[in-house]
Coordinates of C-alpha atoms in Angstrom, one line a residue:
M977 CA 0.0 0.0 -0.2
I978 CA 1.3 3.4 -0.9
K979 CA 1.1 6.1 1.9
N980 CA 1.7 9.7 2.1
S981 CA 2.4 11.4 5.5
N982 CA 4.3 14.0 7.5
A983 CA 7.2 12.6 9.2
I984 CA 10.0 13.8 11.7
V985 CA 13.3 11.9 11.5
L986 CA 14.2 10.6 14.8
R987 CA 17.5 8.7 14.0
R988 CA 19.4 7.2 11.1
F989 CA 21.8 4.3 10.8
P990 CA 24.1 3.1 8.1
Y991 CA 22.6 -0.1 6.4
S992 CA 25.2 -0.8 3.6
E993 CA 27.8 1.1 1.5
T994 CA 24.8 3.1 -0.5
S995 CA 21.7 3.0 1.8
L996 CA 20.7 3.6 5.3
I997 CA 17.8 2.8 7.7
A998 CA 15.9 5.9 9.0
R999 CA 13.7 5.8 12.1
C1000 CA 10.8 8.4 11.6
F1001 CA 7.8 9.5 13.8
V1002 CA 5.2 9.4 11.0
K1003 CA 2.1 11.4 11.8
D1004 CA -0.3 8.9 10.9
L1005 CA 1.5 5.7 12.0
G1006 CA 3.6 6.6 15.0
K1007 CA 7.5 5.4 14.9
V1008 CA 8.3 3.6 11.7
S1009 CA 11.7 2.3 10.2
F1010 CA 12.6 2.9 6.6
I1011 CA 15.2 1.7 4.2
V1012 CA 16.5 4.2 2.0
H1013 CA 18.3 3.0 -0.8
G1014 CA 20.8 4.7 -2.3
A1015 CA 21.1 7.6 0.5
H1016 CA 24.8 7.5 0.3
R1017 CA 25.3 8.0 -3.4
K1018 CA 26.7 11.1 -4.2
K1019 CA 24.1 12.6 -6.5
S1020 CA 21.4 11.4 -4.2
P1021 CA 19.5 14.0 -2.0
M1022 CA 18.2 11.4 0.3
G1023 CA 20.9 11.5 2.9
A1024 CA 20.3 15.2 3.4
Y1025 CA 16.5 14.7 3.9
F1026 CA 17.2 12.0 6.7
Q1027 CA 19.0 13.9 9.4
P1028 CA 17.5 13.9 12.9
A1029 CA 15.1 16.6 13.5
N1030 CA 14.3 17.1 10.0
C1031 CA 10.5 17.4 8.9
L1032 CA 9.5 15.6 5.8
D1033 CA 6.7 14.9 3.5
L1034 CA 7.0 11.1 2.7
V1035 CA 5.7 8.8 0.1
F1036 CA 6.5 5.3 1.0
Y1037 CA 5.1 1.5 0.5
F1038 CA 3.7 0.3 3.8
K1039 CA 3.2 -3.1 4.8
E1040 CA 2.1 -3.7 8.4
N1041 CA 4.0 -7.0 8.9
R1042 CA 7.3 -5.9 7.5
E1043 CA 10.0 -4.4 10.0
L1044 CA 11.5 -2.0 7.2
Q1045 CA 9.2 0.1 5.0
T1046 CA 10.5 1.5 1.6
I1047 CA 10.8 5.0 0.8
S1048 CA 9.5 6.1 -2.9
K1049 CA 9.9 10.0 -2.3
A1050 CA 10.8 12.4 0.2
S1051 CA 10.9 16.3 0.4
F1052 CA 11.0 19.1 2.9
N1053 CA 8.0 19.8 4.7
Y1054 CA 9.5 22.6 6.9
S1055 CA 13.0 23.6 7.1
W1056 CA 15.0 24.9 10.2
C1057 CA 17.1 28.1 9.7
N1058 CA 18.2 28.7 13.5
I1059 CA 18.3 25.5 15.0
P1060 CA 21.6 24.5 12.9
K1061 CA 23.4 27.5 13.9
D1062 CA 23.0 27.5 17.6
L1063 CA 24.6 24.6 19.7
K1064 CA 22.0 25.3 22.6
K1065 CA 19.1 25.1 20.2
I1066 CA 20.7 22.0 18.6
S1067 CA 20.9 20.4 21.9
Y1068 CA 17.4 21.0 23.1
A1069 CA 16.1 19.9 19.8
M1070 CA 18.0 16.7 19.9
A1071 CA 16.9 16.0 23.5
M1072 CA 13.2 16.0 22.5
I1073 CA 14.0 13.9 19.2
E1074 CA 15.9 11.4 21.5
L1075 CA 13.3 11.4 24.2
T1076 CA 10.8 10.8 21.7
D1077 CA 12.6 7.9 20.1
K1078 CA 13.0 6.4 23.5
C1079 CA 9.3 6.5 24.5
L1080 CA 7.3 5.6 21.3
I1081 CA 6.8 2.1 20.1
H1082 CA 6.6 1.0 16.4
N1083 CA 3.4 1.6 14.5
D1084 CA 1.4 3.1 17.2
S1085 CA -0.1 6.4 16.1
H1086 CA 0.0 9.6 18.3
N1087 CA -1.3 12.5 16.3
N1088 CA -1.4 14.8 19.1
L1089 CA 2.1 14.2 20.3
Y1090 CA 3.5 14.6 16.6
D1091 CA 1.8 18.1 16.6
E1092 CA 3.2 18.8 19.9
L1093 CA 6.8 17.7 18.9
F1094 CA 6.6 19.8 15.7
S1095 CA 5.2 22.8 17.8
S1096 CA 7.9 22.5 20.3
L1097 CA 10.6 22.4 17.6
K1098 CA 9.1 25.5 15.9
E1099 CA 9.5 27.2 19.5
V1100 CA 13.1 26.2 19.8
E1101 CA 13.6 27.5 16.3
N1102 CA 12.1 31.1 17.0
S1103 CA 12.8 31.5 20.5
N1104 CA 16.2 33.1 22.1
N1105 CA 15.4 32.5 25.8
Q1106 CA 14.4 30.1 28.2
L1107 CA 14.6 27.1 26.0
N1108 CA 14.2 24.9 29.1
I1109 CA 10.6 25.7 29.5
I1110 CA 10.0 24.6 26.0
Y1111 CA 11.8 21.5 26.7
W1112 CA 10.1 20.7 30.0
H1113 CA 6.6 21.5 28.4
Y1114 CA 7.3 18.9 25.9
Q1115 CA 8.4 16.5 28.6
Y1116 CA 5.1 16.9 30.3
S1117 CA 3.0 16.8 27.2
L1118 CA 4.7 13.5 26.2
L1119 CA 3.8 12.0 29.5
T1120 CA 0.2 13.3 29.2
F1121 CA -0.3 12.1 25.5
L1122 CA 1.2 8.6 26.1
G1123 CA -1.3 8.0 29.0
F1124 CA 0.9 9.0 31.9
K1125 CA -0.2 12.3 32.9
P1126 CA 1.7 13.5 36.1
D1127 CA -0.2 13.6 39.2
L1128 CA 1.3 16.7 41.0
D1129 CA 0.0 15.8 44.3
Q1130 CA 1.3 12.2 44.4
S1131 CA 4.4 11.7 46.5
E1132 CA 5.0 8.5 45.0
L1133 CA 4.6 6.6 41.8
D1134 CA 4.6 2.7 41.5
F1135 CA 6.0 2.5 45.1
I1136 CA 8.9 4.9 44.0
P1137 CA 9.1 8.3 45.6
L1138 CA 9.0 11.3 43.8
P1139 CA 10.9 14.3 44.2
N1140 CA 8.6 17.5 45.2
P1141 CA 7.5 19.3 42.0
Y1142 CA 6.7 22.5 44.3
E1143 CA 10.0 22.9 46.0
G1144 CA 11.2 25.9 43.8
P1145 CA 9.5 29.4 44.5
N1146 CA 7.9 29.5 41.1
S1147 CA 7.8 25.7 40.2
K1148 CA 4.0 25.4 41.0
E1149 CA 3.1 28.4 38.9
I1150 CA 4.9 26.7 36.0
F1151 CA 3.3 23.3 36.6
N1152 CA 0.0 24.9 36.8
Y1153 CA 0.5 26.5 33.3
F1154 CA 1.5 23.2 31.9
E1155 CA -1.6 21.6 33.3
K1156 CA -3.9 24.2 31.6
G1157 CA -2.6 22.9 27.9
E1158 CA -2.4 26.0 26.3
E1159 CA -0.7 25.8 22.8
K1160 CA 1.4 28.9 23.1
I1161 CA 4.3 28.3 25.4
D1162 CA 4.7 31.6 27.9
K1163 CA 8.7 32.1 28.2
N1164 CA 8.3 35.0 30.7
F1165 CA 8.3 33.0 33.8
I1166 CA 11.0 33.9 36.4
L1167 CA 13.3 31.0 37.2
T1168 CA 15.4 30.3 39.9
A1169 CA 18.2 27.7 40.2
K1170 CA 15.8 25.9 42.6
D1171 CA 12.9 26.1 40.2
R1172 CA 15.1 24.4 37.6
R1173 CA 16.1 21.6 39.8
A1174 CA 12.5 21.1 41.1
I1175 CA 11.0 20.8 37.5
S1176 CA 13.5 18.8 35.9
N1177 CA 14.0 16.4 38.7
Y1178 CA 10.4 15.7 38.7
L1179 CA 9.8 15.2 35.3
N1180 CA 12.8 13.2 34.7
A1181 CA 11.6 11.0 37.7
C1182 CA 8.1 10.6 36.1
L1183 CA 9.7 9.6 32.7
G1184 CA 12.4 7.1 34.3
I1185 CA 9.6 5.2 36.0
H1186 CA 7.3 4.8 32.8
F1187 CA 10.3 4.4 30.3
E1188 CA 13.3 2.5 29.9
G1189 CA 16.5 4.2 28.8
V1190 CA 15.6 7.6 29.1
K1191 CA 17.9 8.5 32.1
N1192 CA 21.0 8.4 29.9
L1193 CA 20.0 10.5 27.0
K1194 CA 23.3 11.5 24.9
S1195 CA 21.8 14.7 24.0
L1196 CA 21.0 15.9 27.7
K1197 CA 24.5 15.1 28.8
I1198 CA 25.8 17.4 26.2
L1199 CA 23.3 20.1 27.1
R1200 CA 24.3 19.8 30.8
E1201 CA 27.8 20.5 29.8
I1202 CA 26.7 23.4 27.6
L1203 CA 24.8 25.0 30.1
S1204 CA 27.5 24.5 32.9
N1205 CA 30.2 26.4 30.8

């Protein structure tokens, strides 16, 4: 069956001297793995299309019982101008991409989460301050759309103690804002170091309980090194 859908590239792997495997978040299907024939050939544009965080319009052959689907055509659906030029923006974008890849399962559609990821990447593209709020908002949204909406009044989850989300002087206001589910992200909050720790520790704890492998995101390690300098 031939399908056409928007997709966000999550990860890519070499497959042979001329081809690669691309894992994508396809809006209509969820996480899907593709074989991209000829992507490493010099005259092929396919290698440029299938870079993590790229937003594409794909035409592909899809069989539900097949592990690798086959790409027919690819084109850019939306292009990033600012993200590739800014190391901090790159790190936040890659953190969202890597987190999504870790939390999704194959062929499980989540249209709302796709829209949220695309919207969050656009916020990173167009914002110059408080990118951490955009990232936290995406973490909260991911938990919510995948069926694990945080209950901020719980002190433990699956018998595991949770950090206090309201430990910072302004963290309760920020979490209340996340709970409202507004589309536009307000980046004018006042943040202290205590707020950053409270919000980050709480969301990371929730994600770590529900999903394996999210505690050691490579992109987050790079981001922490950037922010500490």
